Amino acid sequence: ACAHNPTGMDPTMEQWKQISDIAKERHLLPFFDCAYQGFASGDARKDAAALRMFVEEGHNIALVQSFSKNFGLYGQRVGALSVVADTPDEAKRVLSQLKVHIRPSYSNPPRHGARIVSKILSNEKKTDEFVEQCMGMAKRIDSMRIKLRNTLEELGSSRSWEHITKQIGMFAYSGMSKDEVIALREKHHIYCTLDGRISMAGVTSKNVEYIAKAIHDVTEGK
């Protein structure tokens, strides 16, 4: 739904409208995954714009949400499954079918993490504070994108790192090859996935220069 993992590239609202039209034409049920709300634009409410548009356009949708990252509850695995149905009767039937699958799967999950989220989002003032804090996290990550790109360019890299600042959210495709990622790991003890995806949340003001110099080293073959 926003801050796509792993690409860091989201459709524009015009592109979402095209996706909506195609889904209608083909009688599809849109299924949204929303794990990084608040990390795309920095505004958690704005990040739900595509979801709201699909509902306003008359789609029945299914939505899975995770509050692990934006609420700092990663170890609690807090989330929600929401389904928009045509009628109250259809909603009851959908809920009945979901319960059939929930019962043998996890039945009674821990409540404390979910209650933290519920308490915050049920209070307008606390929700405003949550949105504001998400903005702070998103801005910090954006500043690290800029710093990482600028440092690589200052080091004289022969590559373009424009994509680092074009992407959004917690992750960035660096463009490094598998061999370069392995060299980064073995020479500099910096770890990312073999396809070059970097967790930008792990880039800080204290380590960004070290990371940039290490990336420059393995990508320039020096």
GROMACS .gro file of C-alpha atoms in nm:
model
  222
    1ALA     CA    1   0.000   0.000   0.000
    2CYS     CA    2   0.296   0.235   0.065
    3ALA     CA    3   0.676   0.239   0.111
    4HIS     CA    4   0.707  -0.077  -0.098
    5ASN     CA    5   0.949  -0.338   0.032
    6PRO     CA    6   1.196  -0.405  -0.119
    7THR     CA    7   1.197  -0.155  -0.409
    8GLY     CA    8   1.122   0.169  -0.223
    9MET     CA    9   0.915   0.278  -0.523
   10ASP     CA   10   0.539   0.340  -0.494
   11PRO     CA   11   0.282   0.400  -0.769
   12THR     CA   12   0.162   0.759  -0.803
   13MET     CA   13  -0.206   0.829  -0.730
   14GLU     CA   14  -0.265   0.844  -1.107
   15GLN     CA   15  -0.110   0.498  -1.140
   16TRP     CA   16  -0.318   0.368  -0.848
   17LYS     CA   17  -0.625   0.492  -1.037
   18GLN     CA   18  -0.517   0.289  -1.341
   19ILE     CA   19  -0.467  -0.017  -1.119
   20SER     CA   20  -0.813   0.039  -0.973
   21ASP     CA   21  -0.969   0.057  -1.319
   22ILE     CA   22  -0.798  -0.268  -1.427
   23ALA     CA   23  -0.908  -0.443  -1.107
   24LYS     CA   24  -1.268  -0.339  -1.175
   25GLU     CA   25  -1.250  -0.444  -1.538
   26ARG     CA   26  -1.120  -0.789  -1.444
   27HIS     CA   27  -1.345  -0.829  -1.137
   28LEU     CA   28  -1.046  -0.870  -0.904
   29LEU     CA   29  -1.042  -0.849  -0.526
   30PRO     CA   30  -0.760  -0.606  -0.434
   31PHE     CA   31  -0.547  -0.739  -0.148
   32PHE     CA   32  -0.331  -0.473   0.016
   33ASP     CA   33  -0.027  -0.524   0.236
   34CYS     CA   34   0.038  -0.222   0.459
   35ALA     CA   35   0.344  -0.282   0.676
   36TYR     CA   36   0.514   0.058   0.659
   37GLN     CA   37   0.239   0.316   0.702
   38GLY     CA   38   0.399   0.646   0.799
   39PHE     CA   39   0.736   0.565   0.641
   40ALA     CA   40   0.650   0.669   0.283
   41SER     CA   41   0.544   1.034   0.299
   42GLY     CA   42   0.608   1.067   0.671
   43ASP     CA   43   0.232   1.119   0.721
   44ALA     CA   44   0.055   0.798   0.826
   45ARG     CA   45  -0.282   0.936   0.718
   46LYS     CA   46  -0.155   1.039   0.374
   47ASP     CA   47   0.006   0.696   0.328
   48ALA     CA   48  -0.344   0.541   0.335
   49ALA     CA   49  -0.457   0.745   0.032
   50ALA     CA   50  -0.451   0.453  -0.213
   51LEU     CA   51  -0.657   0.236   0.022
   52ARG     CA   52  -0.917   0.507   0.069
   53MET     CA   53  -0.937   0.566  -0.304
   54PHE     CA   54  -1.007   0.197  -0.376
   55VAL     CA   55  -1.285   0.189  -0.114
   56GLU     CA   56  -1.436   0.517  -0.244
   57GLU     CA   57  -1.432   0.371  -0.595
   58GLY     CA   58  -1.651   0.084  -0.477
   59HIS     CA   59  -1.399  -0.198  -0.440
   60ASN     CA   60  -1.435  -0.469  -0.183
   61ILE     CA   61  -1.082  -0.500  -0.052
   62ALA     CA   62  -0.879  -0.708   0.189
   63LEU     CA   63  -0.608  -0.532   0.389
   64VAL     CA   64  -0.334  -0.677   0.606
   65GLN     CA   65  -0.159  -0.429   0.834
   66SER     CA   66   0.149  -0.463   1.048
   67PHE     CA   67   0.224  -0.232   1.340
   68SER     CA   68   0.561  -0.393   1.408
   69LYS     CA   69   0.772  -0.114   1.260
   70ASN     CA   70   0.569   0.205   1.293
   71PHE     CA   71   0.478   0.131   1.657
   72GLY     CA   72   0.813  -0.018   1.756
   73LEU     CA   73   0.649  -0.350   1.845
   74TYR     CA   74   0.851  -0.578   1.618
   75GLY     CA   75   0.878  -0.861   1.871
   76GLN     CA   76   0.502  -0.860   1.932
   77ARG     CA   77   0.399  -0.927   1.568
   78VAL     CA   78   0.098  -0.697   1.600
   79GLY     CA   79  -0.124  -0.665   1.295
   80ALA     CA   80  -0.476  -0.671   1.160
   81LEU     CA   81  -0.674  -0.820   0.872
   82SER     CA   82  -0.958  -0.601   0.748
   83VAL     CA   83  -1.213  -0.689   0.479
   84VAL     CA   84  -1.456  -0.448   0.314
   85ALA     CA   85  -1.777  -0.628   0.216
   86ASP     CA   86  -2.089  -0.524   0.026
   87THR     CA   87  -2.340  -0.574   0.307
   88PRO     CA   88  -2.348  -0.644   0.682
   89ASP     CA   89  -2.465  -0.997   0.605
   90GLU     CA   90  -2.171  -1.060   0.371
   91ALA     CA   91  -1.936  -0.921   0.636
   92LYS     CA   92  -2.073  -1.170   0.891
   93ARG     CA   93  -2.018  -1.458   0.647
   94VAL     CA   94  -1.662  -1.346   0.573
   95LEU     CA   95  -1.587  -1.319   0.945
   96SER     CA   96  -1.728  -1.668   0.999
   97GLN     CA   97  -1.493  -1.811   0.736
   98LEU     CA   98  -1.196  -1.626   0.880
   99LYS     CA   99  -1.268  -1.774   1.222
  100VAL     CA  100  -1.265  -2.122   1.068
  101HIS     CA  101  -0.903  -2.065   0.967
  102ILE     CA  102  -0.798  -1.870   1.277
  103ARG     CA  103  -0.907  -2.134   1.525
  104PRO     CA  104  -0.666  -2.414   1.417
  105SER     CA  105  -0.391  -2.166   1.326
  106TYR     CA  106  -0.328  -1.940   1.626
  107SER     CA  107  -0.665  -1.918   1.802
  108ASN     CA  108  -0.576  -1.678   2.087
  109PRO     CA  109  -0.280  -1.449   2.015
  110PRO     CA  110  -0.117  -1.236   2.291
  111ARG     CA  111  -0.322  -0.925   2.355
  112HIS     CA  112  -0.079  -0.674   2.507
  113GLY     CA  113   0.077  -0.549   2.179
  114ALA     CA  114  -0.262  -0.518   2.009
  115ARG     CA  115  -0.403  -0.330   2.307
  116ILE     CA  116  -0.118  -0.078   2.292
  117VAL     CA  117  -0.202  -0.003   1.928
  118SER     CA  118  -0.576   0.004   1.998
  119LYS     CA  119  -0.533   0.242   2.292
  120ILE     CA  120  -0.327   0.487   2.085
  121LEU     CA  121  -0.541   0.480   1.770
  122SER     CA  122  -0.864   0.511   1.971
  123ASN     CA  123  -0.749   0.845   2.110
  124GLU     CA  124  -0.726   1.145   1.875
  125LYS     CA  125  -0.449   1.317   2.069
  126LYS     CA  126  -0.240   1.000   2.094
  127THR     CA  127  -0.298   0.930   1.725
  128ASP     CA  128  -0.171   1.279   1.638
  129GLU     CA  129   0.141   1.211   1.848
  130PHE     CA  130   0.191   0.878   1.668
  131VAL     CA  131   0.167   1.048   1.327
  132GLU     CA  132   0.412   1.316   1.439
  133GLN     CA  133   0.663   1.058   1.561
  134CYS     CA  134   0.633   0.862   1.235
  135MET     CA  135   0.718   1.184   1.054
  136GLY     CA  136   1.031   1.217   1.268
  137MET     CA  137   1.141   0.863   1.181
  138ALA     CA  138   1.072   0.911   0.810
  139LYS     CA  139   1.264   1.239   0.799
  140ARG     CA  140   1.562   1.082   0.973
  141ILE     CA  141   1.573   0.800   0.717
  142ASP     CA  142   1.540   1.051   0.432
  143SER     CA  143   1.831   1.251   0.572
  144MET     CA  144   2.045   0.936   0.577
  145ARG     CA  145   1.957   0.869   0.213
  146ILE     CA  146   2.079   1.216   0.122
  147LYS     CA  147   2.394   1.183   0.332
  148LEU     CA  148   2.477   0.838   0.192
  149ARG     CA  149   2.434   0.954  -0.167
  150ASN     CA  150   2.627   1.278  -0.113
  151THR     CA  151   2.917   1.099   0.055
  152LEU     CA  152   2.944   0.843  -0.225
  153GLU     CA  153   2.949   1.124  -0.481
  154GLU     CA  154   3.208   1.318  -0.280
  155LEU     CA  155   3.427   1.008  -0.276
  156GLY     CA  156   3.433   1.023  -0.655
  157SER     CA  157   3.219   0.720  -0.733
  158SER     CA  158   3.186   0.645  -1.102
  159ARG     CA  159   2.830   0.523  -1.049
  160SER     CA  160   2.505   0.715  -1.021
  161TRP     CA  161   2.349   0.693  -0.674
  162GLU     CA  162   2.043   0.899  -0.763
  163HIS     CA  163   1.819   0.599  -0.697
  164ILE     CA  164   1.907   0.608  -0.326
  165THR     CA  165   1.725   0.940  -0.281
  166LYS     CA  166   1.446   0.860  -0.530
  167GLN     CA  167   1.339   0.557  -0.327
  168ILE     CA  168   1.133   0.591  -0.010
  169GLY     CA  169   1.065   0.395   0.307
  170MET     CA  170   1.287   0.172   0.515
  171PHE     CA  171   1.472  -0.006   0.235
  172ALA     CA  172   1.687   0.083  -0.062
  173TYR     CA  173   1.808  -0.117  -0.358
  174SER     CA  174   2.173  -0.017  -0.375
  175GLY     CA  175   2.246  -0.165  -0.715
  176MET     CA  176   2.537  -0.368  -0.576
  177SER     CA  177   2.597  -0.712  -0.722
  178LYS     CA  178   2.607  -1.033  -0.520
  179ASP     CA  179   2.988  -1.035  -0.533
  180GLU     CA  180   3.003  -0.676  -0.411
  181VAL     CA  181   2.766  -0.754  -0.124
  182ILE     CA  182   2.983  -1.048  -0.020
  183ALA     CA  183   3.294  -0.828  -0.036
  184LEU     CA  184   3.114  -0.567   0.175
  185ARG     CA  185   3.043  -0.837   0.432
  186GLU     CA  186   3.387  -0.996   0.435
  187LYS     CA  187   3.600  -0.680   0.417
  188HIS     CA  188   3.391  -0.430   0.611
  189HIS     CA  189   3.148  -0.641   0.818
  190ILE     CA  190   2.844  -0.465   0.676
  191TYR     CA  191   2.550  -0.693   0.607
  192CYS     CA  192   2.266  -0.664   0.358
  193THR     CA  193   2.073  -0.906   0.138
  194LEU     CA  194   2.256  -1.059  -0.157
  195ASP     CA  195   2.046  -0.859  -0.404
  196GLY     CA  196   2.194  -0.540  -0.258
  197ARG     CA  197   1.893  -0.430  -0.054
  198ILE     CA  198   1.996  -0.205   0.236
  199SER     CA  199   1.793  -0.142   0.551
  200MET     CA  200   1.806   0.237   0.565
  201ALA     CA  201   1.678   0.228   0.923
  202GLY     CA  202   2.018   0.088   1.018
  203VAL     CA  203   2.206   0.379   0.861
  204THR     CA  204   2.279   0.647   1.121
  205SER     CA  205   2.470   0.973   1.149
  206LYS     CA  206   2.746   0.779   1.327
  207ASN     CA  207   2.796   0.505   1.065
  208VAL     CA  208   2.686   0.659   0.734
  209GLU     CA  209   3.035   0.771   0.634
  210TYR     CA  210   3.183   0.430   0.716
  211ILE     CA  211   2.910   0.262   0.511
  212ALA     CA  212   2.963   0.499   0.216
  213LYS     CA  213   3.339   0.442   0.217
  214ALA     CA  214   3.290   0.066   0.234
  215ILE     CA  215   3.042   0.070  -0.055
  216HIS     CA  216   3.279   0.289  -0.255
  217ASP     CA  217   3.564   0.045  -0.186
  218VAL     CA  218   3.380  -0.265  -0.309
  219THR     CA  219   3.207  -0.098  -0.604
  220GLU     CA  220   3.514   0.076  -0.739
  221GLY     CA  221   3.737  -0.229  -0.696
  222LYS     CA  222   3.995  -0.045  -0.487
   0.00000   0.00000   0.00000
